Structures are given as structure tokens and as C-alpha cells.
Amino acid sequence: MNYWPLLGVAVIVVGFALRFNPVPVVVCAALVSGLLAGLHVPDLLALLGKSFVSSRMLMLFVLTLPAIGLLEHAGLREHAQRWMGRLRGLTLARLLIGYLLVRELLAMLGLTGVAGAAQTVRPLLAPMGEGAVEKILPVVTDADRDELRAVAAATDNIGRFFGEDVFIALGAVLLIQGFYAQHGIELTPLSIALWALPTAIAAFVIQSVRVWLYQRRLQRRAARMRAEQAA
């Protein structure tokens, strides 16, 4: 067996570790794996083109960017922050955990495009989270806002990633079924989805605890800041 094509995985690891642009990193990894597997350059380029054309539906989210830009220009983020400030009972943990639950349930139903980082996290969830942080901390720095945005994006990503595996018509589930079928193991998409359900539940619980601990850390920091101001 030829293990040299696996160097493409090393290219991805090194590229992501060095924080290079993901697109050229993935393309370079594909070129490395293809050339080491013995593919000729024309065949490799044809394979890359075919893969891009077959996955062009994944680029539909780009169409939402102009609409989101116009909404942000009209003050959507500021309205979301002010709205969050008026909701006294909605804490940061409740906001993120509630979004995580909705995101994961929608992904389980195959509705992965209903929410997302571009169309929901940036224009709505992150500004509302910043409004919740402002209710906790007396002074919110740029580093605090960046960390909150990272937590909000991670919450969205976890909800989709672990929720979509429960949807029986997902391409990954069918890929798993085909892989096992090639090795003589017959599995139905329903059985694969049911086995993914405990993982999705565990991911929800773990991320919920992480969000709650994040809020507790902000609250302890706010208490120290008020104590220092009082002293």
C-alpha cells in the first residue's frame, strides 16, 4: 500500500497550524496527495474541477452576504445589542445555550442552511451576546468582544456539526454506509443516525457547560473589578 499520499494530511495540519488561508492549503494538499498517488497533472486538474462543480451548491451562502451587509449598514447589529439590553431575564448563557439547542435540532432535521455563521452569528447572535456581556462587565474591551464572537461562532459550529449527523439523508451518513458496505458490513442510514444521537446529546451538554463556565468567569471578573473600584 502506498502511504505517500497521506502527506496531504500533513500539509493541511501544517497549513492550519501556521494560520494560512484555508483555500490554498486545501488545494495544495490535494495536489500533493494526487501527485504522490500517481495521478497526472491533467487528470488531477480534471478531478479538482469535477469536485468543485459537484459541490457548487455549497457556495450559495455567498448570495446572503450582500443582504447581510445592507442590514448591518442599516444598523442591525446596534439594534440587536439594544434589544438584548432590554431583555433583563435573558442572560448570556441562556442566549447561547438556547441558540445551540435550536441550531442542533434544525440540523437534525436537515435544515442546516436556516442559521449559520454568516447569516445569524455575525449580524444577530454575536451583537446580542455583546449586549449580554455589557450587562455583566462594567468595561468591555475589544479582546472581550473578540472572545465572545469566538464563543458564539463555536456554538454555532458545534450545533451544526454534531446535529447534522443525525439526519439520515446527510452525505456523510451515506458515505459511512457506503464505506462499511465495501467491507461487507451492512448498515442502514437510520442505524448510523441513531448511533450519532448520543454524541449529539453529549456535545450539547459539554458546550452548554462550557458556555455556563464562560459566563461564570465573566461574572467573577466583574465582581473583582467592582471590588477594586470600591476600594
PDB file of C-alpha atoms in Angstrom, residues 104 108 162 165-166 191-206:
ATOM      1  CA  GLU A 104     -28.743  21.362  16.695  1.00  0.00           C
ATOM      2  CA  MET A 108     -31.034  17.025  12.912  1.00  0.00           C
ATOM      3  CA  PHE A 162     -22.984  17.194  15.729  1.00  0.00           C
ATOM      4  CA  ASP A 165     -25.037  13.543  11.588  1.00  0.00           C
ATOM      5  CA  VAL A 166     -28.427  12.528  12.995  1.00  0.00           C
ATOM      6  CA  SER A 191     -28.968   2.946  12.448  1.00  0.00           C
ATOM      7  CA  ILE A 192     -25.983   5.233  11.743  1.00  0.00           C
ATOM      8  CA  ALA A 193     -28.066   8.311  12.605  1.00  0.00           C
ATOM      9  CA  LEU A 194     -29.324   6.737  15.836  1.00  0.00           C
ATOM     10  CA  TRP A 195     -25.779   5.917  16.907  1.00  0.00           C
ATOM     11  CA  ALA A 196     -24.868   9.573  16.264  1.00  0.00           C
ATOM     12  CA  LEU A 197     -27.631  10.764  18.598  1.00  0.00           C
ATOM     13  CA  PRO A 198     -25.744  10.088  21.897  1.00  0.00           C
ATOM     14  CA  THR A 199     -22.764  12.019  20.524  1.00  0.00           C
ATOM     15  CA  ALA A 200     -25.014  14.960  19.626  1.00  0.00           C
ATOM     16  CA  ILE A 201     -26.531  14.965  23.117  1.00  0.00           C
ATOM     17  CA  ALA A 202     -23.085  14.800  24.724  1.00  0.00           C
ATOM     18  CA  ALA A 203     -21.864  17.677  22.535  1.00  0.00           C
ATOM     19  CA  PHE A 204     -24.850  19.783  23.582  1.00  0.00           C
ATOM     20  CA  VAL A 205     -24.230  19.113  27.284  1.00  0.00           C
ATOM     21  CA  ILE A 206     -20.485  19.769  27.062  1.00  0.00           C
TER      22      ILE A 206
END
